[in-house]
Amino acid sequence: MVDIDLQGLDQTWAEQAEGHSYPLKLSYVTMDEVRPMFETGSVGAMIIFAEKSHPDVMGCLELFKKYVGPLAEFQAIVASDPDPEYMSEVFEFGIEKFFLPENWAPEVEALCEHVATRLTDRNGIESKAIKLNHSIVYGDQAQINQSQDALGDAHSWDYVAAYVKANALQAVGKFNEAAEAFRSSQNMNKMFRQASSGLGESLLVLGKVDEAIEILERLEKQNPRHVERKAHLATAYMEKGDKAKAESLLAEAEAISADHPRLLEARAEILLVEGKVGEAFKMMDNLHDVGPFFAAKLNEMGIKLSQQGKGKSAMALYKKAHKIVRHELQYKISLNAALACYRMGEYQIALQYLTRTEKEFGGRYEKVDKIRGAIKKILNKGTAKQVG
C-alpha cells in the first residue's frame, strides 16, 4: 500500500482495515520505501493512494512491471474522482481498478483474495510470469531460460505469457524473436500497450527505426504523457538525424518528469550519436539500469574501437558500461571485453573476463568456449616454443 499523497494513511489504514481478512500481508510504505520493498522479491500486489496523476505513481507502476510483471489485475489506485488524463496514464500499464477512499478496505480484501488464489496456482501464468521476471531482474541467464521453458506453449494463447517470453528473449539477446513475441502479445490484446512499447524498443535495437517510430508515435497519440516512450522516440529520431524533433520530445518529457532516469540515458545516447564520446562518458557516471537499446549502442561502439586497434579505449568503455547496464545485459559486456583483450594479446585478462561472462550468464556459453579454446591454443604454442 503506497501512500503517494501522504494524507495520514499511516495513522488510519490499520483502523480502516480492522474487521477485514487479508490473505496477504499488508505493508504501508511511502515512496522512499517502494523500491527497497520490491527488491526483496516479496511484493505480489500493490495499492496506490493518489488522488491525482503524479510521476511517483508512474514510477511505482514501472517498478511493479519490472519486479513483479505485467499483472494489471494485481494492482489498483485509490482516488475519489480520477480525470481522463490520469486514467489514460494508468491504463498504460493496463490498470483499470479504481477504488473509492471510503471503500478501499473491502475492495483490497477482495483483491488480495484474488491474488492469493492466483499465486498459489504454481502452474498459472501469473506465478510463472513473476518467476521469469525475477530471473531477468537478477540477471540469471540459466534461470531465465528455465523459467521461459516453464511457460510451455502458453505464449501462443495468452498475451501475458507472450509478453514475458518476449522480455526473456530480449534478456538473452534474441531481439528478432523478442519482436515477434511482442507482436504476438499485441495481436492477442490490442489494448495491451506494454507489448507495443516492447515491440518498438526491440525494433530500435534491430535498427528498424522507421517501423519503431510508427509504433511509438501511435502510442504517443493515445497517451502523450509517457516519459519513457518520449525518450525512446527522441533517440529514434536522433538515429534518423532529426535532432530538432529529438530535442522537442525530450523537452516535453522533462516537463512531465524532469528526474526520470530514462531522460538522462536518452541524453547520453544522443551525445554518442553526435560523436561526443567524452561528454557521454561523463554523463554515464550517473546512469543505472540502462536498457537494451543503449547497451547495444555501447557494445557496438566498443567492438568498433577494438577492431580499429583502440583496445584500451574499448576497455575503458566496457568497464563503464558494465557498471550501468541492467544485470541481464552484463554478460555481453564481459564477453566483448574478453574479445578486446584477446585482440590486444592480453590473454590471461581475456580468460578472466570469459570466466566472468560464464558466471553472469549462469552456465556454459558456446561463444566463451570458442574464445577460450583459441586462447589456449595460442598459449600452448607459446609454451612449446619456450620449451623448444
mmCIF file of C-alpha atoms in Angstrom:
data_model
loop_
_atom_site.group_PDB
_atom_site.id
_atom_site.type_symbol
_atom_site.label_atom_id
_atom_site.label_comp_id
_atom_site.label_asym_id
_atom_site.label_seq_id
_atom_site.Cartn_x
_atom_site.Cartn_y
_atom_site.Cartn_z
ATOM 1 C CA MET A 1 0.000 0.000 0.000
ATOM 2 C CA VAL A 2 1.795 3.103 -1.274
ATOM 3 C CA ASP A 3 0.702 6.438 0.164
ATOM 4 C CA ILE A 4 1.738 8.922 -2.532
ATOM 5 C CA ASP A 5 -0.392 11.784 -1.198
ATOM 6 C CA LEU A 6 0.792 11.400 2.417
ATOM 7 C CA GLN A 7 -2.650 12.205 3.763
ATOM 8 C CA GLY A 8 -2.098 10.439 7.072
ATOM 9 C CA LEU A 9 -2.830 6.954 5.842
ATOM 10 C CA ASP A 10 -0.096 5.716 8.167
ATOM 11 C CA GLN A 11 -2.323 6.760 11.074
ATOM 12 C CA THR A 12 -5.624 5.404 9.778
ATOM 13 C CA TRP A 13 -5.062 2.413 7.487
ATOM 14 C CA ALA A 14 -4.882 -0.226 10.244
ATOM 15 C CA GLU A 15 -8.016 1.181 11.827
ATOM 16 C CA GLN A 16 -9.903 1.132 8.495
ATOM 17 C CA ALA A 17 -8.674 -2.377 7.742
ATOM 18 C CA GLU A 18 -9.938 -3.696 11.090
ATOM 19 C CA GLY A 19 -12.589 -6.366 10.662
ATOM 20 C CA HIS A 20 -11.346 -7.434 7.238
ATOM 21 C CA SER A 21 -9.465 -10.638 6.495
ATOM 22 C CA TYR A 22 -6.474 -10.266 4.203
ATOM 23 C CA PRO A 23 -4.806 -13.454 2.904
ATOM 24 C CA LEU A 24 -1.717 -11.402 2.062
ATOM 25 C CA LYS A 25 0.405 -9.389 4.478
ATOM 26 C CA LEU A 26 -0.306 -5.667 4.094
ATOM 27 C CA SER A 27 2.590 -3.224 4.354
ATOM 28 C CA TYR A 28 2.176 0.545 4.441
ATOM 29 C CA VAL A 29 5.036 2.303 2.611
ATOM 30 C CA THR A 30 5.959 5.771 1.466
ATOM 31 C CA MET A 31 7.540 6.459 -1.919
ATOM 32 C CA ASP A 32 11.073 6.267 -0.478
ATOM 33 C CA GLU A 33 10.414 2.723 0.669
ATOM 34 C CA VAL A 34 8.881 1.375 -2.544
ATOM 35 C CA ARG A 35 11.998 0.263 -4.423
ATOM 36 C CA PRO A 36 13.598 -1.480 -1.398
ATOM 37 C CA MET A 37 10.315 -3.310 -0.837
ATOM 38 C CA PHE A 38 10.235 -4.527 -4.449
ATOM 39 C CA GLU A 39 13.888 -5.549 -4.311
ATOM 40 C CA THR A 40 13.100 -8.034 -1.543
ATOM 41 C CA GLY A 41 11.073 -10.029 -4.080
ATOM 42 C CA SER A 42 8.148 -10.260 -1.648
ATOM 43 C CA VAL A 43 5.622 -7.990 -3.389
ATOM 44 C CA GLY A 44 2.642 -9.672 -5.039
ATOM 45 C CA ALA A 45 0.107 -6.838 -5.253
ATOM 46 C CA MET A 46 0.127 -3.044 -5.000
ATOM 47 C CA ILE A 47 -2.457 -0.434 -3.999
ATOM 48 C CA ILE A 48 -1.555 3.198 -4.694
ATOM 49 C CA PHE A 49 -3.243 6.027 -2.782
ATOM 50 C CA ALA A 50 -3.045 9.081 -5.050
ATOM 51 C CA GLU A 51 -5.866 11.463 -5.905
ATOM 52 C CA LYS A 52 -4.170 12.896 -8.999
ATOM 53 C CA SER A 53 -1.617 11.878 -11.581
ATOM 54 C CA HIS A 54 1.963 12.217 -10.362
ATOM 55 C CA PRO A 55 5.352 10.978 -11.626
ATOM 56 C CA ASP A 56 5.647 8.867 -8.472
ATOM 57 C CA VAL A 57 2.507 6.944 -9.458
ATOM 58 C CA MET A 58 4.074 6.088 -12.807
ATOM 59 C CA GLY A 59 7.321 5.234 -11.032
ATOM 60 C CA CYS A 60 5.527 2.717 -8.806
ATOM 61 C CA LEU A 61 3.776 1.118 -11.775
ATOM 62 C CA GLU A 62 7.082 0.845 -13.646
ATOM 63 C CA LEU A 63 8.691 -0.834 -10.643
ATOM 64 C CA PHE A 64 5.826 -3.303 -10.388
ATOM 65 C CA LYS A 65 6.160 -4.157 -14.074
ATOM 66 C CA LYS A 66 9.904 -4.666 -13.659
ATOM 67 C CA TYR A 67 9.979 -6.667 -10.411
ATOM 68 C CA VAL A 68 6.612 -8.463 -10.455
ATOM 69 C CA GLY A 69 5.272 -8.422 -14.009
ATOM 70 C CA PRO A 70 2.576 -7.020 -16.305
ATOM 71 C CA LEU A 71 -0.199 -8.145 -13.968
ATOM 72 C CA ALA A 72 -2.756 -5.358 -14.068
ATOM 73 C CA GLU A 73 -5.335 -7.276 -12.032
ATOM 74 C CA PHE A 74 -2.871 -7.362 -9.111
ATOM 75 C CA GLN A 75 -2.876 -3.548 -8.825
ATOM 76 C CA ALA A 76 -5.333 -0.741 -8.051
ATOM 77 C CA ILE A 77 -5.493 3.019 -7.490
ATOM 78 C CA VAL A 78 -7.390 4.662 -4.630
ATOM 79 C CA ALA A 79 -8.804 8.025 -5.790
ATOM 80 C CA SER A 80 -12.085 9.924 -5.452
ATOM 81 C CA ASP A 81 -12.553 11.283 -8.958
ATOM 82 C CA PRO A 82 -9.726 10.426 -11.394
ATOM 83 C CA ASP A 83 -9.754 12.594 -14.514
ATOM 84 C CA PRO A 84 -9.466 11.111 -18.039
ATOM 85 C CA GLU A 85 -5.772 12.039 -18.298
ATOM 86 C CA TYR A 86 -4.977 10.199 -15.071
ATOM 87 C CA MET A 87 -6.943 7.155 -16.186
ATOM 88 C CA SER A 88 -5.160 7.142 -19.545
ATOM 89 C CA GLU A 89 -1.738 7.239 -17.891
ATOM 90 C CA VAL A 90 -2.609 4.396 -15.542
ATOM 91 C CA PHE A 91 -4.156 2.363 -18.357
ATOM 92 C CA GLU A 92 -0.705 2.418 -19.975
ATOM 93 C CA PHE A 93 0.003 -0.401 -17.513
ATOM 94 C CA GLY A 94 -3.411 -1.998 -18.011
ATOM 95 C CA ILE A 95 -4.714 -0.754 -14.644
ATOM 96 C CA GLU A 96 -8.494 -0.382 -14.612
ATOM 97 C CA LYS A 97 -9.252 -0.789 -10.899
ATOM 98 C CA PHE A 98 -10.006 2.494 -9.119
ATOM 99 C CA PHE A 99 -11.199 2.196 -5.501
ATOM 100 C CA LEU A 100 -13.004 4.987 -3.645
ATOM 101 C CA PRO A 101 -11.183 6.176 -0.488
ATOM 102 C CA GLU A 102 -14.189 5.365 1.735
ATOM 103 C CA ASN A 103 -14.416 1.837 0.363
ATOM 104 C CA TRP A 104 -10.806 0.769 -0.107
ATOM 105 C CA ALA A 105 -10.654 -1.741 2.756
ATOM 106 C CA PRO A 106 -13.221 -4.302 1.443
ATOM 107 C CA GLU A 107 -12.037 -3.720 -2.140
ATOM 108 C CA VAL A 108 -8.454 -4.519 -1.122
ATOM 109 C CA GLU A 109 -9.676 -7.597 0.735
ATOM 110 C CA ALA A 110 -11.280 -8.904 -2.476
ATOM 111 C CA LEU A 111 -8.156 -8.053 -4.488
ATOM 112 C CA CYS A 112 -5.911 -9.881 -2.022
ATOM 113 C CA GLU A 113 -8.122 -12.972 -2.180
ATOM 114 C CA HIS A 114 -7.849 -12.974 -5.975
ATOM 115 C CA VAL A 115 -4.056 -12.517 -5.905
ATOM 116 C CA ALA A 116 -3.557 -15.216 -3.270
ATOM 117 C CA THR A 117 -5.626 -17.681 -5.308
ATOM 118 C CA ARG A 118 -3.635 -16.992 -8.467
ATOM 119 C CA LEU A 119 -0.245 -17.128 -6.747
ATOM 120 C CA THR A 120 -0.935 -20.476 -5.087
ATOM 121 C CA ASP A 121 -1.510 -21.962 -8.543
ATOM 122 C CA ARG A 122 2.093 -22.842 -9.437
ATOM 123 C CA ASN A 123 1.010 -23.785 -12.938
ATOM 124 C CA GLY A 124 -0.774 -20.483 -13.503
ATOM 125 C CA ILE A 125 0.540 -17.840 -15.884
ATOM 126 C CA GLU A 126 0.854 -15.291 -13.083
ATOM 127 C CA SER A 127 3.175 -17.419 -10.935
ATOM 128 C CA LYS A 128 5.316 -18.308 -13.928
ATOM 129 C CA ALA A 129 5.437 -14.695 -15.107
ATOM 130 C CA ILE A 130 6.636 -13.494 -11.688
ATOM 131 C CA LYS A 131 9.322 -16.183 -11.531
ATOM 132 C CA LEU A 132 10.547 -15.262 -15.008
ATOM 133 C CA ASN A 133 10.574 -11.564 -14.119
ATOM 134 C CA HIS A 134 12.695 -12.254 -11.039
ATOM 135 C CA SER A 135 15.144 -14.236 -13.188
ATOM 136 C CA ILE A 136 15.509 -11.295 -15.572
ATOM 137 C CA VAL A 137 15.893 -8.699 -12.811
ATOM 138 C CA TYR A 138 18.724 -10.630 -11.178
ATOM 139 C CA GLY A 139 20.397 -11.442 -14.488
ATOM 140 C CA ASP A 140 20.492 -15.224 -14.146
ATOM 141 C CA GLN A 141 20.575 -16.358 -17.782
ATOM 142 C CA ALA A 142 20.256 -20.055 -16.967
ATOM 143 C CA GLN A 143 17.240 -19.381 -14.758
ATOM 144 C CA ILE A 144 15.772 -17.116 -17.440
ATOM 145 C CA ASN A 145 15.894 -20.000 -19.909
ATOM 146 C CA GLN A 146 14.415 -22.443 -17.356
ATOM 147 C CA SER A 147 11.607 -20.051 -16.431
ATOM 148 C CA GLN A 148 10.936 -19.389 -20.098
ATOM 149 C CA ASP A 149 10.724 -23.127 -20.788
ATOM 150 C CA ALA A 150 8.285 -23.474 -17.875
ATOM 151 C CA LEU A 151 5.813 -21.287 -19.799
ATOM 152 C CA GLY A 152 5.414 -24.117 -22.305
ATOM 153 C CA ASP A 153 3.217 -23.083 -25.217
ATOM 154 C CA ALA A 154 1.237 -20.540 -23.163
ATOM 155 C CA HIS A 155 2.755 -17.727 -25.252
ATOM 156 C CA SER A 156 0.680 -18.950 -28.197
ATOM 157 C CA TRP A 157 -2.652 -18.295 -26.476
ATOM 158 C CA ASP A 158 -2.009 -15.914 -23.522
ATOM 159 C CA TYR A 159 -0.905 -12.336 -24.141
ATOM 160 C CA VAL A 160 0.821 -12.003 -20.738
ATOM 161 C CA ALA A 161 2.819 -15.183 -21.364
ATOM 162 C CA ALA A 162 3.808 -13.901 -24.817
ATOM 163 C CA TYR A 163 4.903 -10.592 -23.297
ATOM 164 C CA VAL A 164 7.084 -12.089 -20.552
ATOM 165 C CA LYS A 165 8.558 -14.537 -23.064
ATOM 166 C CA ALA A 166 9.488 -11.538 -25.220
ATOM 167 C CA ASN A 167 11.230 -9.916 -22.241
ATOM 168 C CA ALA A 168 13.158 -13.133 -21.663
ATOM 169 C CA LEU A 169 14.214 -13.266 -25.311
ATOM 170 C CA GLN A 170 15.408 -9.663 -25.071
ATOM 171 C CA ALA A 171 17.405 -10.538 -21.975
ATOM 172 C CA VAL A 172 19.312 -13.280 -23.823
ATOM 173 C CA GLY A 173 19.889 -11.089 -26.872
ATOM 174 C CA LYS A 174 17.365 -12.686 -29.246
ATOM 175 C CA PHE A 175 15.799 -9.442 -30.420
ATOM 176 C CA ASN A 176 14.271 -10.767 -33.646
ATOM 177 C CA GLU A 177 12.432 -13.468 -31.703
ATOM 178 C CA ALA A 178 11.558 -10.958 -28.972
ATOM 179 C CA ALA A 179 9.987 -8.649 -31.537
ATOM 180 C CA GLU A 180 7.818 -11.486 -32.821
ATOM 181 C CA ALA A 181 6.734 -12.419 -29.292
ATOM 182 C CA PHE A 182 5.846 -8.796 -28.517
ATOM 183 C CA ARG A 183 3.914 -8.653 -31.791
ATOM 184 C CA SER A 184 2.058 -11.843 -30.860
ATOM 185 C CA SER A 185 1.124 -10.397 -27.439
ATOM 186 C CA GLN A 186 -0.045 -7.208 -29.119
ATOM 187 C CA ASN A 187 -2.201 -9.142 -31.599
ATOM 188 C CA MET A 188 -3.846 -11.124 -28.798
ATOM 189 C CA ASN A 189 -4.718 -7.961 -26.860
ATOM 190 C CA LYS A 190 -4.849 -4.784 -28.929
ATOM 191 C CA MET A 191 -5.291 -2.711 -25.748
ATOM 192 C CA PHE A 192 -2.099 -4.033 -24.132
ATOM 193 C CA ARG A 193 0.201 -1.063 -24.688
ATOM 194 C CA GLN A 194 3.168 -2.624 -22.913
ATOM 195 C CA ALA A 195 3.525 -5.166 -25.723
ATOM 196 C CA SER A 196 3.513 -2.395 -28.317
ATOM 197 C CA SER A 197 6.140 -0.434 -26.360
ATOM 198 C CA GLY A 198 8.312 -3.548 -26.074
ATOM 199 C CA LEU A 199 7.982 -4.153 -29.803
ATOM 200 C CA GLY A 200 9.062 -0.580 -30.530
ATOM 201 C CA GLU A 201 12.155 -0.947 -28.334
ATOM 202 C CA SER A 202 13.145 -4.270 -29.924
ATOM 203 C CA LEU A 203 12.794 -2.771 -33.391
ATOM 204 C CA LEU A 204 15.066 0.098 -32.361
ATOM 205 C CA VAL A 205 17.737 -2.370 -31.228
ATOM 206 C CA LEU A 206 17.392 -4.178 -34.569
ATOM 207 C CA GLY A 207 17.897 -0.918 -36.445
ATOM 208 C CA LYS A 208 14.354 -0.868 -37.855
ATOM 209 C CA VAL A 209 13.958 2.765 -36.888
ATOM 210 C CA ASP A 210 11.096 3.756 -39.204
ATOM 211 C CA GLU A 211 8.951 0.829 -38.097
ATOM 212 C CA ALA A 212 9.734 1.574 -34.434
ATOM 213 C CA ILE A 213 8.792 5.237 -34.856
ATOM 214 C CA GLU A 214 5.477 4.299 -36.478
ATOM 215 C CA ILE A 215 4.540 2.118 -33.485
ATOM 216 C CA LEU A 216 5.778 4.559 -30.838
ATOM 217 C CA GLU A 217 4.069 7.551 -32.477
ATOM 218 C CA ARG A 218 0.761 5.678 -32.475
ATOM 219 C CA LEU A 219 1.145 5.036 -28.742
ATOM 220 C CA GLU A 220 2.186 8.666 -28.215
ATOM 221 C CA LYS A 221 -1.180 9.805 -29.597
ATOM 222 C CA GLN A 222 -3.005 7.502 -27.174
ATOM 223 C CA ASN A 223 -1.074 8.808 -24.178
ATOM 224 C CA PRO A 224 1.200 11.836 -24.695
ATOM 225 C CA ARG A 225 2.396 11.789 -21.068
ATOM 226 C CA HIS A 226 4.526 8.641 -21.102
ATOM 227 C CA VAL A 227 8.074 9.816 -20.365
ATOM 228 C CA GLU A 228 9.943 6.632 -21.260
ATOM 229 C CA ARG A 229 8.241 6.417 -24.652
ATOM 230 C CA LYS A 230 9.068 10.039 -25.453
ATOM 231 C CA ALA A 231 12.697 9.214 -24.646
ATOM 232 C CA HIS A 232 12.609 6.192 -26.970
ATOM 233 C CA LEU A 233 11.115 8.353 -29.706
ATOM 234 C CA ALA A 234 13.738 11.044 -29.153
ATOM 235 C CA THR A 235 16.585 8.580 -29.639
ATOM 236 C CA ALA A 236 14.826 7.063 -32.659
ATOM 237 C CA TYR A 237 14.534 10.457 -34.343
ATOM 238 C CA MET A 238 18.175 11.163 -33.483
ATOM 239 C CA GLU A 239 19.105 7.944 -35.278
ATOM 240 C CA LYS A 240 17.406 9.426 -38.352
ATOM 241 C CA GLY A 241 19.344 12.669 -37.942
ATOM 242 C CA ASP A 242 16.369 14.751 -36.790
ATOM 243 C CA LYS A 243 17.906 16.437 -33.744
ATOM 244 C CA ALA A 244 15.235 19.156 -33.579
ATOM 245 C CA LYS A 245 12.474 16.565 -33.174
ATOM 246 C CA ALA A 246 14.531 14.640 -30.634
ATOM 247 C CA GLU A 247 15.126 17.753 -28.518
ATOM 248 C CA SER A 248 11.454 18.729 -28.731
ATOM 249 C CA LEU A 249 10.386 15.311 -27.407
ATOM 250 C CA LEU A 250 12.921 15.408 -24.577
ATOM 251 C CA ALA A 251 11.737 18.885 -23.575
ATOM 252 C CA GLU A 252 8.152 17.596 -23.412
ATOM 253 C CA ALA A 253 9.285 14.600 -21.338
ATOM 254 C CA GLU A 254 11.273 16.782 -18.925
ATOM 255 C CA ALA A 255 8.201 18.996 -18.407
ATOM 256 C CA ILE A 256 6.328 15.897 -17.206
ATOM 257 C CA SER A 257 9.056 14.333 -15.056
ATOM 258 C CA ALA A 258 12.444 16.028 -15.091
ATOM 259 C CA ASP A 259 14.017 13.380 -12.836
ATOM 260 C CA HIS A 260 13.022 10.321 -14.868
ATOM 261 C CA PRO A 261 16.191 8.188 -15.296
ATOM 262 C CA ARG A 262 15.382 7.345 -18.915
ATOM 263 C CA LEU A 263 15.852 11.010 -19.878
ATOM 264 C CA LEU A 264 19.497 11.071 -18.822
ATOM 265 C CA GLU A 265 20.019 7.827 -20.715
ATOM 266 C CA ALA A 266 18.479 9.387 -23.841
ATOM 267 C CA ARG A 267 20.735 12.424 -23.484
ATOM 268 C CA ALA A 268 23.798 10.173 -23.321
ATOM 269 C CA GLU A 269 22.596 8.214 -26.368
ATOM 270 C CA ILE A 270 22.229 11.431 -28.350
ATOM 271 C CA LEU A 271 25.765 12.511 -27.408
ATOM 272 C CA LEU A 272 27.092 9.173 -28.670
ATOM 273 C CA VAL A 273 25.222 9.573 -31.962
ATOM 274 C CA GLU A 274 26.761 13.041 -32.292
ATOM 275 C CA GLY A 275 30.216 11.592 -31.660
ATOM 276 C CA LYS A 276 30.623 13.473 -28.361
ATOM 277 C CA VAL A 277 32.002 10.427 -26.590
ATOM 278 C CA GLY A 278 33.772 12.330 -23.795
ATOM 279 C CA GLU A 279 30.595 14.152 -22.773
ATOM 280 C CA ALA A 280 28.600 10.934 -22.974
ATOM 281 C CA PHE A 281 31.159 9.199 -20.732
ATOM 282 C CA LYS A 282 30.793 11.881 -18.058
ATOM 283 C CA MET A 283 27.008 11.575 -18.165
ATOM 284 C CA MET A 284 27.195 7.787 -17.888
ATOM 285 C CA ASP A 285 28.561 8.116 -14.331
ATOM 286 C CA ASN A 286 25.001 8.995 -13.246
ATOM 287 C CA LEU A 287 23.212 6.217 -15.136
ATOM 288 C CA HIS A 288 21.973 2.863 -13.838
ATOM 289 C CA ASP A 289 19.760 0.034 -15.095
ATOM 290 C CA VAL A 290 20.472 1.006 -18.713
ATOM 291 C CA GLY A 291 18.218 -0.851 -21.164
ATOM 292 C CA PRO A 292 18.934 -2.944 -24.272
ATOM 293 C CA PHE A 293 18.991 -0.129 -26.854
ATOM 294 C CA PHE A 294 21.715 1.906 -25.147
ATOM 295 C CA ALA A 295 23.543 -1.289 -24.122
ATOM 296 C CA ALA A 296 23.570 -2.359 -27.777
ATOM 297 C CA LYS A 297 24.987 1.054 -28.754
ATOM 298 C CA LEU A 298 27.755 0.734 -26.166
ATOM 299 C CA ASN A 299 28.647 -2.764 -27.334
ATOM 300 C CA GLU A 300 28.626 -1.611 -30.946
ATOM 301 C CA MET A 301 30.984 1.272 -30.159
ATOM 302 C CA GLY A 302 33.295 -0.941 -28.095
ATOM 303 C CA ILE A 303 33.553 -3.524 -30.872
ATOM 304 C CA LYS A 304 34.316 -0.787 -33.406
ATOM 305 C CA LEU A 305 37.093 0.655 -31.221
ATOM 306 C CA SER A 306 38.547 -2.797 -30.627
ATOM 307 C CA GLN A 307 38.555 -3.661 -34.326
ATOM 308 C CA GLN A 308 40.283 -0.337 -35.082
ATOM 309 C CA GLY A 309 43.121 -1.315 -32.756
ATOM 310 C CA LYS A 310 41.978 1.032 -29.978
ATOM 311 C CA GLY A 311 41.762 -1.716 -27.404
ATOM 312 C CA LYS A 312 42.438 0.458 -24.352
ATOM 313 C CA SER A 313 39.649 2.860 -25.318
ATOM 314 C CA ALA A 314 37.327 -0.095 -25.855
ATOM 315 C CA MET A 315 38.167 -1.483 -22.402
ATOM 316 C CA ALA A 316 37.535 1.900 -20.764
ATOM 317 C CA LEU A 317 34.107 1.946 -22.400
ATOM 318 C CA TYR A 318 33.308 -1.648 -21.393
ATOM 319 C CA LYS A 319 34.303 -1.062 -17.764
ATOM 320 C CA LYS A 320 31.969 1.917 -17.524
ATOM 321 C CA ALA A 321 29.196 0.152 -19.454
ATOM 322 C CA HIS A 322 29.340 -2.898 -17.169
ATOM 323 C CA LYS A 323 28.541 -0.717 -14.158
ATOM 324 C CA ILE A 324 25.429 0.862 -15.659
ATOM 325 C CA VAL A 325 23.627 -1.759 -17.776
ATOM 326 C CA ARG A 326 20.884 -3.955 -16.335
ATOM 327 C CA HIS A 327 22.033 -7.203 -14.733
ATOM 328 C CA GLU A 328 20.759 -9.442 -17.507
ATOM 329 C CA LEU A 329 22.786 -7.479 -20.090
ATOM 330 C CA GLN A 330 26.139 -7.535 -18.289
ATOM 331 C CA TYR A 331 27.367 -10.845 -19.708
ATOM 332 C CA LYS A 332 27.535 -9.368 -23.222
ATOM 333 C CA ILE A 333 29.705 -6.510 -22.000
ATOM 334 C CA SER A 334 32.052 -9.001 -20.329
ATOM 335 C CA LEU A 335 32.191 -11.148 -23.471
ATOM 336 C CA ASN A 336 33.123 -8.180 -25.650
ATOM 337 C CA ALA A 337 35.734 -7.103 -23.091
ATOM 338 C CA ALA A 338 37.250 -10.585 -23.371
ATOM 339 C CA LEU A 339 37.390 -10.229 -27.155
ATOM 340 C CA ALA A 340 39.057 -6.822 -26.853
ATOM 341 C CA CYS A 341 41.712 -8.284 -24.543
ATOM 342 C CA TYR A 342 42.168 -11.198 -26.967
ATOM 343 C CA ARG A 343 42.829 -8.776 -29.838
ATOM 344 C CA MET A 344 45.374 -6.908 -27.696
ATOM 345 C CA GLY A 345 47.147 -10.139 -26.790
ATOM 346 C CA GLU A 346 46.167 -9.818 -23.116
ATOM 347 C CA TYR A 347 45.259 -13.477 -22.937
ATOM 348 C CA GLN A 348 45.198 -14.006 -19.154
ATOM 349 C CA ILE A 349 42.942 -10.981 -18.676
ATOM 350 C CA ALA A 350 40.748 -12.238 -21.514
ATOM 351 C CA LEU A 351 40.381 -15.580 -19.698
ATOM 352 C CA GLN A 352 39.312 -13.732 -16.540
ATOM 353 C CA TYR A 353 36.616 -11.884 -18.493
ATOM 354 C CA LEU A 354 35.444 -15.169 -20.011
ATOM 355 C CA THR A 355 35.054 -16.629 -16.526
ATOM 356 C CA ARG A 356 33.020 -13.580 -15.510
ATOM 357 C CA THR A 357 30.887 -13.958 -18.648
ATOM 358 C CA GLU A 358 30.007 -17.536 -17.689
ATOM 359 C CA LYS A 359 29.194 -16.502 -14.133
ATOM 360 C CA GLU A 360 26.890 -13.717 -15.342
ATOM 361 C CA PHE A 361 25.352 -15.934 -17.985
ATOM 362 C CA GLY A 362 24.661 -18.617 -15.383
ATOM 363 C CA GLY A 363 26.206 -21.561 -17.239
ATOM 364 C CA ARG A 364 28.214 -22.649 -20.252
ATOM 365 C CA TYR A 365 28.153 -20.334 -23.231
ATOM 366 C CA GLU A 366 29.205 -21.545 -26.684
ATOM 367 C CA LYS A 367 30.978 -18.314 -27.673
ATOM 368 C CA VAL A 368 33.002 -18.431 -24.459
ATOM 369 C CA ASP A 369 34.136 -21.981 -25.250
ATOM 370 C CA LYS A 370 35.326 -20.924 -28.718
ATOM 371 C CA ILE A 371 37.299 -17.915 -27.491
ATOM 372 C CA ARG A 372 38.800 -19.843 -24.591
ATOM 373 C CA GLY A 373 39.821 -22.629 -26.961
ATOM 374 C CA ALA A 374 41.530 -20.144 -29.301
ATOM 375 C CA ILE A 375 43.416 -18.545 -26.391
ATOM 376 C CA LYS A 376 44.585 -21.917 -25.051
ATOM 377 C CA LYS A 377 45.952 -22.849 -28.480
ATOM 378 C CA ILE A 378 47.972 -19.625 -28.577
ATOM 379 C CA LEU A 379 49.244 -20.117 -25.033
ATOM 380 C CA ASN A 380 50.154 -23.749 -25.719
ATOM 381 C CA LYS A 381 52.106 -22.731 -28.826
ATOM 382 C CA GLY A 382 53.986 -20.164 -26.766
ATOM 383 C CA THR A 383 54.857 -22.797 -24.174
ATOM 384 C CA ALA A 384 56.009 -25.193 -26.888
ATOM 385 C CA LYS A 385 58.300 -22.533 -28.393
ATOM 386 C CA GLN A 386 59.813 -21.781 -24.993
ATOM 387 C CA VAL A 387 60.477 -25.491 -24.391
ATOM 388 C CA GLY A 388 61.981 -25.835 -27.907
#
